[in-house]
Short mmCIF file of C-alpha atoms in Angstrom, two decimals:
data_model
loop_
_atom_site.label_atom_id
_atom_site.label_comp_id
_atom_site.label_asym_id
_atom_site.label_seq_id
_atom_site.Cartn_x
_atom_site.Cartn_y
_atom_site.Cartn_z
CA UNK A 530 77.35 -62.88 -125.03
CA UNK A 531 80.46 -61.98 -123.29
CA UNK A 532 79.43 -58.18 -123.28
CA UNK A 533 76.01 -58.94 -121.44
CA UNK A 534 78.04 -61.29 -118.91
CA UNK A 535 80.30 -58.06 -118.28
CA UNK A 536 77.16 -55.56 -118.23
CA UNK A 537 75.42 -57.97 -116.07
CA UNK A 538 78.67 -57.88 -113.60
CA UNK A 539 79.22 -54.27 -113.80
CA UNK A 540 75.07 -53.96 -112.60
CA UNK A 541 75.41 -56.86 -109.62
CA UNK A 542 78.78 -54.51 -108.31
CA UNK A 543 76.98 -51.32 -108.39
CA UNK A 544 74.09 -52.78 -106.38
CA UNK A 545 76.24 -54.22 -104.04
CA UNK A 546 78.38 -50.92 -103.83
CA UNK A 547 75.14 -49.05 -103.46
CA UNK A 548 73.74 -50.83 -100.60
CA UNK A 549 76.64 -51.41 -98.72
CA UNK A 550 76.74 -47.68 -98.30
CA UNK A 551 73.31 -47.11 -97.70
CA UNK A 552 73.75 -50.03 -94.72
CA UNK A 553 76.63 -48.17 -93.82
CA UNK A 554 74.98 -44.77 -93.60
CA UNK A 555 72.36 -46.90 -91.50
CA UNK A 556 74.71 -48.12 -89.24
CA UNK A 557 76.34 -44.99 -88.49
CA UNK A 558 72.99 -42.86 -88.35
CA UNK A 559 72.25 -45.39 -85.19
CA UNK A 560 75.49 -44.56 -83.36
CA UNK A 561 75.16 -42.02 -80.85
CA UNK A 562 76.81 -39.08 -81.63
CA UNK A 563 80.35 -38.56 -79.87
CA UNK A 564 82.30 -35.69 -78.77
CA UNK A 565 85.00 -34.53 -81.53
CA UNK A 566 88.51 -35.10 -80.03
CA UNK A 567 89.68 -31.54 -81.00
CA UNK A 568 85.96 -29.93 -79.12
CA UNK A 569 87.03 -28.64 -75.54
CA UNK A 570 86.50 -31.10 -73.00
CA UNK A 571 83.61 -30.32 -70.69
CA UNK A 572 84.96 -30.43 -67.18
CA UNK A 573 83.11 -32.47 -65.17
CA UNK A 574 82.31 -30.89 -61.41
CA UNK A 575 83.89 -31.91 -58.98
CA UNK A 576 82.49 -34.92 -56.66
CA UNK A 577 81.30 -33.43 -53.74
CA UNK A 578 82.92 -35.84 -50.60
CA UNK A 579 80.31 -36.71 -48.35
CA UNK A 580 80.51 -34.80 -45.25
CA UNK A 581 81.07 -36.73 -41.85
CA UNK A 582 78.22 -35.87 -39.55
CA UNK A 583 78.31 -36.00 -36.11
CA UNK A 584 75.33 -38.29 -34.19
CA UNK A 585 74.10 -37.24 -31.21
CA UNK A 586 76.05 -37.08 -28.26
CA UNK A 587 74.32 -39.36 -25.80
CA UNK A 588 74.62 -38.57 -22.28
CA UNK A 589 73.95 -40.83 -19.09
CA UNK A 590 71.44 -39.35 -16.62
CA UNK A 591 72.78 -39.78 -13.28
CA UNK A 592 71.00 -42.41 -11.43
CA UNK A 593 67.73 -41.62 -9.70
CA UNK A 594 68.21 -41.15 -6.46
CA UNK A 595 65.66 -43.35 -4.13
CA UNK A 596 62.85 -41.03 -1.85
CA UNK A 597 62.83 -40.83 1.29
CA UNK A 598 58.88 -41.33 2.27
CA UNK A 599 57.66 -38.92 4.41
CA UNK A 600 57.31 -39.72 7.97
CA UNK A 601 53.06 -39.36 8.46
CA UNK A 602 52.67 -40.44 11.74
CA UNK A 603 51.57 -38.92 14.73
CA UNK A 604 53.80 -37.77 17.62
CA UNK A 605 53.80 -34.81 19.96
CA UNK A 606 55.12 -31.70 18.21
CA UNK A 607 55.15 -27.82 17.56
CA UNK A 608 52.66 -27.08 14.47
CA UNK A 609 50.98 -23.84 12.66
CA UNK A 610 47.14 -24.64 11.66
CA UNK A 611 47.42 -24.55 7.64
CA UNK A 612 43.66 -24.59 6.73
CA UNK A 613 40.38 -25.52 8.92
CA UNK A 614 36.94 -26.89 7.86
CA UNK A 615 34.52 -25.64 10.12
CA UNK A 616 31.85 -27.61 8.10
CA UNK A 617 33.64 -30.96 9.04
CA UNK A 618 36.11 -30.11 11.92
CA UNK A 619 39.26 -31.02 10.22
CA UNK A 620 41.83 -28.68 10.50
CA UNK A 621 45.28 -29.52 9.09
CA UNK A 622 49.04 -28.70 11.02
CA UNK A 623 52.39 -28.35 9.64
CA UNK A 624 54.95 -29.58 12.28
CA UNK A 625 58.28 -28.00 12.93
CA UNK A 626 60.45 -28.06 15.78
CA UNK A 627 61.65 -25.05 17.80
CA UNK A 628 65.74 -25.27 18.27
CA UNK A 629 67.39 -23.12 20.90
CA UNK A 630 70.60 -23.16 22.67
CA UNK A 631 73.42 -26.11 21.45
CA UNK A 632 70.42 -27.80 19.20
CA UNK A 633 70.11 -24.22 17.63
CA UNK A 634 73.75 -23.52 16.70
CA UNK A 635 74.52 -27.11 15.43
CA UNK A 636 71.36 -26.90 13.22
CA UNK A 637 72.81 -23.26 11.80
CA UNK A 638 76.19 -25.51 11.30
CA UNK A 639 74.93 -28.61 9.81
CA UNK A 640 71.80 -27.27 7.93
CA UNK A 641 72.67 -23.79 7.22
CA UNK A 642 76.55 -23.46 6.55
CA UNK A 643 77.43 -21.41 9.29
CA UNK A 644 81.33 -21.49 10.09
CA UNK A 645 80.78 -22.77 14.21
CA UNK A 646 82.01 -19.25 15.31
CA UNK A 647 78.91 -17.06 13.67
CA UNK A 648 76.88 -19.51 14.92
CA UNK A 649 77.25 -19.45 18.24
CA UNK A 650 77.45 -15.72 18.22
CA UNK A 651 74.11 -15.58 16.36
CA UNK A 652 72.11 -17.89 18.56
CA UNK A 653 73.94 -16.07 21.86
CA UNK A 654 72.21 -12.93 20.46
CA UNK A 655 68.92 -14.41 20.42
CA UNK A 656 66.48 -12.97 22.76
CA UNK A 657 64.70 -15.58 25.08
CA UNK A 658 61.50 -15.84 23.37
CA UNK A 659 63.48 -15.87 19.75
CA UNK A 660 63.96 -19.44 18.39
CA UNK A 661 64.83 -21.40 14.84
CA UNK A 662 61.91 -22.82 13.60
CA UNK A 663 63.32 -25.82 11.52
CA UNK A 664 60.42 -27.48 9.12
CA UNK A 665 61.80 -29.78 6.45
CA UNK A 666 58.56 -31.91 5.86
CA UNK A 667 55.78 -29.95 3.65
CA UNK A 668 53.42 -32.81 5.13
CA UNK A 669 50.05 -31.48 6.65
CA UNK A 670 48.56 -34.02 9.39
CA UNK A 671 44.97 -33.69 9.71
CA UNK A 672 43.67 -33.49 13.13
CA UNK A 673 39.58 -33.98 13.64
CA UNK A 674 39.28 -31.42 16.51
CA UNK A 675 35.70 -32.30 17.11
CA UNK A 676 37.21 -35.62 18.85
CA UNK A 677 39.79 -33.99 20.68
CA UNK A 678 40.59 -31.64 23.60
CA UNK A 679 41.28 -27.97 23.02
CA UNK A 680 43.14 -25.05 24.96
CA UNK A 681 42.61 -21.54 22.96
CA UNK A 682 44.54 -18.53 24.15
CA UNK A 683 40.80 -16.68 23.44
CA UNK A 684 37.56 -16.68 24.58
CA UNK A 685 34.60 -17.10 22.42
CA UNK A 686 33.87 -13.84 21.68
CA UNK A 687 37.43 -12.94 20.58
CA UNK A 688 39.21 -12.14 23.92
CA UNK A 689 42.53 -12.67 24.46
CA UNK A 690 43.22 -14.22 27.35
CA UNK A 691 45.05 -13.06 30.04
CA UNK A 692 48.85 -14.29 31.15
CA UNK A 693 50.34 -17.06 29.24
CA UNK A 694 47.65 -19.96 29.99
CA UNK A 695 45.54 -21.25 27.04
CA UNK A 696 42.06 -21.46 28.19
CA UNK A 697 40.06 -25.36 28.11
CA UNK A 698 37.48 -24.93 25.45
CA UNK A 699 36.06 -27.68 23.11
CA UNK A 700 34.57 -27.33 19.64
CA UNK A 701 32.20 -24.98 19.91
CA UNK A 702 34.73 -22.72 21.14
CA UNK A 703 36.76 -22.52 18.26
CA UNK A 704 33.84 -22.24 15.87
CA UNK A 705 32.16 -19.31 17.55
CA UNK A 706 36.08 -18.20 17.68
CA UNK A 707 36.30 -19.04 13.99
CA UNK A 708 33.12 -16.23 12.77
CA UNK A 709 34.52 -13.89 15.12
CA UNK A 710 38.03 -13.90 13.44
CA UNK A 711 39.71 -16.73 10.91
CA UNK A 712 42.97 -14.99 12.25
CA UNK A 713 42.91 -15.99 16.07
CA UNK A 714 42.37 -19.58 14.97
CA UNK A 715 44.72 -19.93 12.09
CA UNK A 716 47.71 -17.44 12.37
CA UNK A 717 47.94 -15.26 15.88
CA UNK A 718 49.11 -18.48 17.18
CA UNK A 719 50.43 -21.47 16.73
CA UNK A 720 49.63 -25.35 18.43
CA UNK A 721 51.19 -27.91 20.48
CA UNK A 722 50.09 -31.23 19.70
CA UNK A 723 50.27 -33.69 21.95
CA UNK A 724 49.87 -37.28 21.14
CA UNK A 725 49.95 -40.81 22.45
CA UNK A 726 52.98 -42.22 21.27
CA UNK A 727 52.12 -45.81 21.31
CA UNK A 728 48.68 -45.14 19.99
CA UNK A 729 49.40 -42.23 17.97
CA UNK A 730 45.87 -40.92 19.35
CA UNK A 731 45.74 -37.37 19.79
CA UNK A 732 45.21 -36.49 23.31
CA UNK A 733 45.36 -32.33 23.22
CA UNK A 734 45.62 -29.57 20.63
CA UNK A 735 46.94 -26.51 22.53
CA UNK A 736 48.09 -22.63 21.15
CA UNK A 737 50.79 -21.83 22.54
CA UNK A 738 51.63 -18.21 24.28
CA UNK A 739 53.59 -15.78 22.07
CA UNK A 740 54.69 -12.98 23.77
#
């Protein structure tokens, strides 16, 4: 009896031997598998820092500066005849003023740059029919020259006329003038407007003599 107690021992311990390796063998077939501490260490690269960047550099625009508006209304003035509709009668000027003299050489100061010296000695060589045409406005005015008096320094038929006086003509003038030649009516001279001031009717539309 005692020898099958002691076989029946010696079974129950090998069992119990037996599977607490195999759970053991388990166990350690689940464990991820780690690095041997004699295996050369893989260095790890190094962290790369990240680089400051540099936002875009924001820069104030200068303040707009306010417009002047143009000055569009009517007064009596020098003006070259920019374009003309024969079909309508509306023929558009560009003003300017003609400087000479004091108004001349503080213009070539003030507007130009000129040291006061070279001015003066400029506008002292002028001849008397030379002038500064000064134009800072690229504003056309229209004029409706079928409602207005004319003076044309040609006839009709494309004559100049003789001696500085424009001759009276009215709209029929300038048109027969205007199939004759474009030129005499838009660029061999230029006009004198002259207006009401109060009104700001035009009261004449003149070329003006060039010798």
């Amino acid at each position: 009896m005692k020898k099958l107690i002691l076989a029946a021992a010696i079974i129950t311990a090998l069992v119990v031997a037996i599977t607490g390796c195999a759970n053991e063998l388990a166990v350690t077939a689940d464990k991820p598998q780690t690095q041997a501490d004699d295996a050369p260490k893989q260095q790890s690269a190094p962290s790369e820092q990240p680089t400051a960047t540099v936002g875009p550099q924001l820069t104030l625009a200068p303040p707009i500066q306010p417009i002047e508006p143009e000055d569009k209304s009517m007064y009596s003035s020098y003006a070259h005849m920019r374009s003309f509709d024969p079909t309508t009668g509306i023929a558009e000027f560009d003003y300017f003023d003609i400087l000479t003299g004091d108004e001349a050489v503080d213009w070539l100061i003030n507007g130009k740059g000129y040291c006061s010296v070279d001015a003066q000695d400029e506008v002292d060589a002028y001849a008397d029919s030379e002038y500064i045409a000064k134009n800072l406005s690229p504003y056309l005015r229209a004029v409706d020259l079928t409602t207005v008096p004319l003076k044309l320094m040609y006839s009709p038929d494309g004559t100049l006329v003789s001696g500085a006086q424009a001759l009276p003509s009215d709209y029929t003038d300038i048109l027969a003038l205007w199939k004759v030649n474009q030129n005499y009516v838009l660029y061999s001279h230029f006009y004198y407007i002259t207006v009401d001031e109060e009104t700001e009717q035009v009261l004449l539309v003149e070329q003006v003599y060039r010798p």
